[in-house]
Amino acid sequence: PLVPSLPQNYFHRFLKPAIAACDEFGLDAEFRPICDLLANGKKFSGNGGGEIGDCKVIAGGLLLDFEVEKMANILKLTPTMRKYFRESMVENLTTMKMELGHTPLKEELFDSLARKFEAVLGPLEPAIITPEIRNEMDRLRKHYMSDKWMFQRGASNPGREVKVREGHYIIGITVRAEGRDHELIITISDGKVSDVLAPGPDDLSPVPPQLPLETLAKIKAEIIGMDHDQRKILKGIKNIIVQGHIGLR
């Protein structure tokens, strides 16, 4: 069948035209399951999909340019977590401008994408955004940009979590030891806990209290390699908390 049933195969098939279009501009893109495109190991395209009636829809974009500093500052994060989120974005994200040394013209990119998708889907007809569609877009924009939508409470988790790219997250959790709060920065890579940091004197000003190295080593030994599941991660930290009489805030 033309449309694969498994999500990974579905995205792989229908992102090939985007990869081919990037190749025309000299950018060597690769597919990273489940729905990302990478260049030199860094993400520059995030995509998604769903079903509308009997139709399957895929939506996404190619990152032409990106302001890391603005993204880091717009989220509600602690200063420590903001620092590591910013560094993680630099390490894991890229743009077509950064990879090519210039920003491709949108018209040329649109033309290339249309031709590459036609090679897979067959002849395409140009779509026109009608006044009715624009009105609906305005209605939806007001809804999804409203305070009610933007500030609704989500699922309760023990830590603040932000996504950098598919499979890569930063989690901030605060523990209490020796009468002081200590922030842990947990890195998730490829769906597993890959590192745990307890920021010390060189990380921020004013200086945050540093978690005892012995305690940090025990927490690392307990949770590194765990699946990306905050409840399991929290349970692992609690094991150390109980042993060392440390509290979780």
CSV table of C-alpha atoms in Angstrom, one decimal:
chain,number,residue,atom,x,y,z
A,1,PRO,CA,0.0,0.0,0.0
A,2,LEU,CA,1.1,3.6,-0.6
A,3,VAL,CA,0.6,4.6,3.0
A,4,PRO,CA,2.4,2.5,5.6
A,5,SER,CA,0.5,1.7,8.8
A,6,LEU,CA,3.3,1.9,11.2
A,7,PRO,CA,4.1,5.6,12.2
A,8,GLN,CA,7.8,5.2,11.8
A,9,ASN,CA,7.5,3.7,8.3
A,10,TYR,CA,4.9,6.3,7.4
A,11,PHE,CA,7.1,9.3,8.4
A,12,HIS,CA,10.1,7.6,6.7
A,13,ARG,CA,8.3,7.3,3.4
A,14,PHE,CA,6.8,10.8,3.3
A,15,LEU,CA,9.8,12.6,4.6
A,16,LYS,CA,12.0,11.3,1.8
A,17,PRO,CA,10.9,14.1,-0.5
A,18,ALA,CA,12.0,16.7,2.1
A,19,ILE,CA,15.4,14.9,2.3
A,20,ALA,CA,15.7,15.0,-1.5
A,21,ALA,CA,14.8,18.7,-1.6
A,22,CYS,CA,17.5,19.5,1.0
A,23,ASP,CA,20.0,17.5,-1.1
A,24,GLU,CA,19.3,19.9,-4.0
A,25,PHE,CA,20.5,22.8,-1.8
A,26,GLY,CA,23.6,20.9,-0.7
A,27,LEU,CA,22.4,19.8,2.7
A,28,ASP,CA,22.9,16.1,3.6
A,29,ALA,CA,19.8,15.3,5.7
A,30,GLU,CA,19.1,12.1,7.4
A,31,PHE,CA,15.9,10.6,8.9
A,32,ARG,CA,15.8,10.0,12.7
A,33,PRO,CA,12.8,8.0,14.0
A,34,ILE,CA,10.2,8.8,14.7
A,35,CYS,CA,9.8,12.0,12.7
A,36,ASP,CA,12.9,14.2,12.8
A,37,LEU,CA,15.4,15.2,10.1
A,38,LEU,CA,19.0,15.8,11.1
A,39,ALA,CA,22.0,17.4,9.6
A,40,ASN,CA,25.5,16.5,11.0
A,41,GLY,CA,23.7,14.8,13.9
A,42,LYS,CA,21.6,17.9,14.8
A,43,LYS,CA,17.9,18.3,14.4
A,44,PHE,CA,16.6,21.0,11.9
A,45,SER,CA,13.2,19.6,11.1
A,46,GLY,CA,10.4,18.5,13.4
A,47,ASN,CA,7.3,16.9,12.0
A,48,GLY,CA,4.0,15.4,13.1
A,49,GLY,CA,1.0,13.6,11.7
A,50,GLY,CA,-2.6,12.6,12.4
A,51,GLU,CA,-5.8,11.4,10.9
A,52,ILE,CA,-8.7,13.6,9.6
A,53,GLY,CA,-11.6,11.5,8.6
A,54,ASP,CA,-10.3,8.9,6.1
A,55,CYS,CA,-7.2,11.0,5.4
A,56,LYS,CA,-3.8,10.8,7.0
A,57,VAL,CA,-2.0,14.1,7.4
A,58,ILE,CA,1.6,15.0,7.9
A,59,ALA,CA,2.8,18.4,8.8
A,60,GLY,CA,6.2,19.8,9.5
A,61,GLY,CA,8.9,22.3,8.6
A,62,LEU,CA,12.5,22.9,7.8
A,63,LEU,CA,14.3,25.3,10.2
A,64,LEU,CA,15.8,28.1,8.1
A,65,ASP,CA,17.0,30.1,11.1
A,66,PHE,CA,16.5,30.0,14.8
A,67,GLU,CA,17.2,32.2,17.9
A,68,VAL,CA,18.5,30.0,20.6
A,69,GLU,CA,18.7,32.8,23.2
A,70,LYS,CA,15.1,33.9,22.6
A,71,MET,CA,13.9,30.3,22.9
A,72,ALA,CA,15.8,29.8,26.2
A,73,ASN,CA,14.5,33.0,27.7
A,74,ILE,CA,10.9,32.6,26.7
A,75,LEU,CA,10.3,29.5,28.8
A,76,LYS,CA,9.7,29.6,32.5
A,77,LEU,CA,12.8,27.9,33.8
A,78,THR,CA,15.2,28.3,36.7
A,79,PRO,CA,18.4,30.1,35.8
A,80,THR,CA,20.3,26.9,36.2
A,81,MET,CA,18.0,24.9,34.0
A,82,ARG,CA,17.9,27.7,31.4
A,83,LYS,CA,21.7,27.6,31.1
A,84,TYR,CA,21.7,23.8,30.4
A,85,PHE,CA,18.7,24.0,28.1
A,86,ARG,CA,20.5,26.7,26.1
A,87,GLU,CA,23.7,24.6,25.9
A,88,SER,CA,21.7,21.5,24.9
A,89,MET,CA,19.9,23.4,22.1
A,90,VAL,CA,23.3,24.5,20.7
A,91,GLU,CA,24.6,20.9,20.9
A,92,ASN,CA,21.5,19.3,19.4
A,93,LEU,CA,19.8,21.8,17.0
A,94,THR,CA,20.9,23.4,13.7
A,95,THR,CA,19.4,25.4,10.9
A,96,MET,CA,19.7,25.4,7.1
A,97,LYS,CA,21.4,28.8,7.5
A,98,MET,CA,24.0,27.4,9.9
A,99,GLU,CA,24.7,24.3,7.7
A,100,LEU,CA,24.8,26.1,4.3
A,101,GLY,CA,26.2,29.5,5.4
A,102,HIS,CA,23.2,31.3,3.9
A,103,THR,CA,19.4,31.1,4.1
A,104,PRO,CA,17.8,29.5,1.0
A,105,LEU,CA,15.1,31.5,-0.7
A,106,LYS,CA,11.7,30.3,0.4
A,107,GLU,CA,10.3,30.3,-3.2
A,108,GLU,CA,13.1,28.1,-4.4
A,109,LEU,CA,12.7,25.8,-1.4
A,110,PHE,CA,8.9,25.5,-2.0
A,111,ASP,CA,9.4,24.7,-5.6
A,112,SER,CA,11.9,22.0,-4.8
A,113,LEU,CA,9.6,20.5,-2.1
A,114,ALA,CA,6.6,20.5,-4.6
A,115,ARG,CA,8.6,18.7,-7.2
A,116,LYS,CA,10.0,16.1,-4.8
A,117,PHE,CA,6.6,15.3,-3.3
A,118,GLU,CA,5.1,15.0,-6.8
A,119,ALA,CA,7.6,12.3,-7.5
A,120,VAL,CA,6.1,10.3,-4.7
A,121,LEU,CA,2.4,11.3,-4.7
A,122,GLY,CA,1.8,12.1,-8.4
A,123,PRO,CA,0.7,15.4,-9.9
A,124,LEU,CA,-0.2,18.1,-7.3
A,125,GLU,CA,-2.6,21.0,-7.7
A,126,PRO,CA,-1.6,24.4,-6.2
A,127,ALA,CA,-3.8,25.1,-3.2
A,128,ILE,CA,-5.3,28.6,-2.5
A,129,ILE,CA,-5.8,29.9,1.0
A,130,THR,CA,-9.4,31.2,0.7
A,131,PRO,CA,-10.9,34.0,2.9
A,132,GLU,CA,-12.9,31.2,4.7
A,133,ILE,CA,-9.7,29.4,5.5
A,134,ARG,CA,-8.0,32.6,6.8
A,135,ASN,CA,-11.0,33.3,9.0
A,136,GLU,CA,-10.8,29.8,10.5
A,137,MET,CA,-7.0,30.3,11.0
A,138,ASP,CA,-7.7,33.5,12.8
A,139,ARG,CA,-10.3,31.9,15.0
A,140,LEU,CA,-8.0,29.0,15.9
A,141,ARG,CA,-5.1,31.4,16.5
A,142,LYS,CA,-7.1,33.4,19.0
A,143,HIS,CA,-8.1,30.1,20.8
A,144,TYR,CA,-4.6,28.6,21.0
A,145,MET,CA,-3.0,31.9,21.9
A,146,SER,CA,-5.5,32.7,24.6
A,147,ASP,CA,-4.4,32.8,28.3
A,148,LYS,CA,-6.9,30.0,29.0
A,149,TRP,CA,-5.1,27.7,26.6
A,150,MET,CA,-1.5,28.8,27.1
A,151,PHE,CA,-1.7,28.7,30.9
A,152,GLN,CA,-3.8,25.6,31.5
A,153,ARG,CA,-2.3,23.1,33.9
A,154,GLY,CA,-0.9,19.9,32.3
A,155,ALA,CA,0.0,16.6,33.9
A,156,SER,CA,1.7,16.9,37.3
A,157,ASN,CA,5.3,15.8,37.3
A,158,PRO,CA,7.9,16.1,40.0
A,159,GLY,CA,10.3,18.0,37.8
A,160,ARG,CA,10.3,20.7,35.1
A,161,GLU,CA,10.8,19.0,31.7
A,162,VAL,CA,11.7,20.5,28.3
A,163,LYS,CA,12.1,18.8,25.0
A,164,VAL,CA,15.2,19.7,22.8
A,165,ARG,CA,14.5,17.1,20.0
A,166,GLU,CA,13.1,13.7,19.6
A,167,GLY,CA,14.4,11.5,22.4
A,168,HIS,CA,16.4,14.3,24.1
A,169,TYR,CA,15.0,16.1,27.1
A,170,ILE,CA,16.3,18.2,30.1
A,171,ILE,CA,14.6,17.7,33.5
A,172,GLY,CA,15.1,19.8,36.5
A,173,ILE,CA,14.4,18.4,40.0
A,174,THR,CA,15.1,20.1,43.4
A,175,VAL,CA,16.3,17.9,46.3
A,176,ARG,CA,16.9,19.1,49.9
A,177,ALA,CA,20.1,18.0,51.7
A,178,GLU,CA,21.6,19.3,54.9
A,179,GLY,CA,19.0,22.0,55.2
A,180,ARG,CA,19.5,23.4,51.7
A,181,ASP,CA,17.9,23.1,48.3
A,182,HIS,CA,19.9,21.6,45.5
A,183,GLU,CA,18.8,21.5,41.8
A,184,LEU,CA,19.5,18.3,39.8
A,185,ILE,CA,19.7,18.6,36.0
A,186,ILE,CA,18.8,15.3,34.4
A,187,THR,CA,19.6,14.7,30.7
A,188,ILE,CA,17.6,12.2,28.7
A,189,SER,CA,19.2,10.9,25.5
A,190,ASP,CA,17.6,8.4,23.1
A,191,GLY,CA,14.9,7.7,25.7
A,192,LYS,CA,17.3,7.0,28.6
A,193,VAL,CA,18.8,8.9,31.5
A,194,SER,CA,22.3,9.7,30.2
A,195,ASP,CA,23.6,12.2,32.8
A,196,VAL,CA,22.8,13.9,36.1
A,197,LEU,CA,24.4,17.2,37.1
A,198,ALA,CA,24.3,19.2,40.3
A,199,PRO,CA,25.4,22.7,39.4
A,200,GLY,CA,28.3,24.0,41.4
A,201,PRO,CA,30.1,27.3,42.0
A,202,ASP,CA,31.3,27.7,38.4
A,203,ASP,CA,27.8,27.3,36.9
A,204,LEU,CA,25.9,30.4,38.0
A,205,SER,CA,26.1,33.6,40.0
A,206,PRO,CA,24.9,33.9,42.7
A,207,VAL,CA,26.6,30.7,43.7
A,208,PRO,CA,24.1,27.8,44.3
A,209,PRO,CA,24.9,25.3,47.0
A,210,GLN,CA,26.7,22.2,45.7
A,211,LEU,CA,25.3,18.8,46.3
A,212,PRO,CA,27.9,16.5,48.1
A,213,LEU,CA,29.8,14.6,45.4
A,214,GLU,CA,29.2,11.3,47.2
A,215,THR,CA,25.4,11.9,47.1
A,216,LEU,CA,25.5,12.8,43.4
A,217,ALA,CA,27.5,9.7,42.6
A,218,LYS,CA,24.9,7.5,44.3
A,219,ILE,CA,22.1,9.2,42.4
A,220,LYS,CA,23.9,8.7,39.1
A,221,ALA,CA,24.5,5.1,39.8
A,222,GLU,CA,20.8,4.7,40.7
A,223,ILE,CA,19.1,6.4,37.7
A,224,ILE,CA,21.5,6.5,34.7
A,225,GLY,CA,20.2,4.1,32.1
A,226,MET,CA,16.6,4.3,33.3
A,227,ASP,CA,13.8,4.8,30.8
A,228,HIS,CA,12.4,8.3,30.3
A,229,ASP,CA,9.7,8.0,32.9
A,230,GLN,CA,9.7,10.7,35.6
A,231,ARG,CA,7.9,8.5,38.1
A,232,LYS,CA,10.6,5.8,37.8
A,233,ILE,CA,13.3,8.4,37.9
A,234,LEU,CA,11.8,10.0,41.0
A,235,LYS,CA,11.5,6.6,42.7
A,236,GLY,CA,15.2,6.0,42.0
A,237,ILE,CA,16.1,9.4,43.5
A,238,LYS,CA,13.9,8.7,46.5
A,239,ASN,CA,15.9,5.5,47.1
A,240,ILE,CA,19.0,7.6,47.7
A,241,ILE,CA,17.0,10.2,49.6
A,242,VAL,CA,15.8,7.6,52.1
A,243,GLN,CA,19.3,6.2,52.5
A,244,GLY,CA,20.9,9.6,53.0
A,245,HIS,CA,18.1,11.3,54.9
A,246,ILE,CA,17.7,13.8,52.0
A,247,GLY,CA,14.4,15.4,51.3
A,248,LEU,CA,12.6,16.1,47.9
A,249,ARG,CA,11.0,19.5,47.5
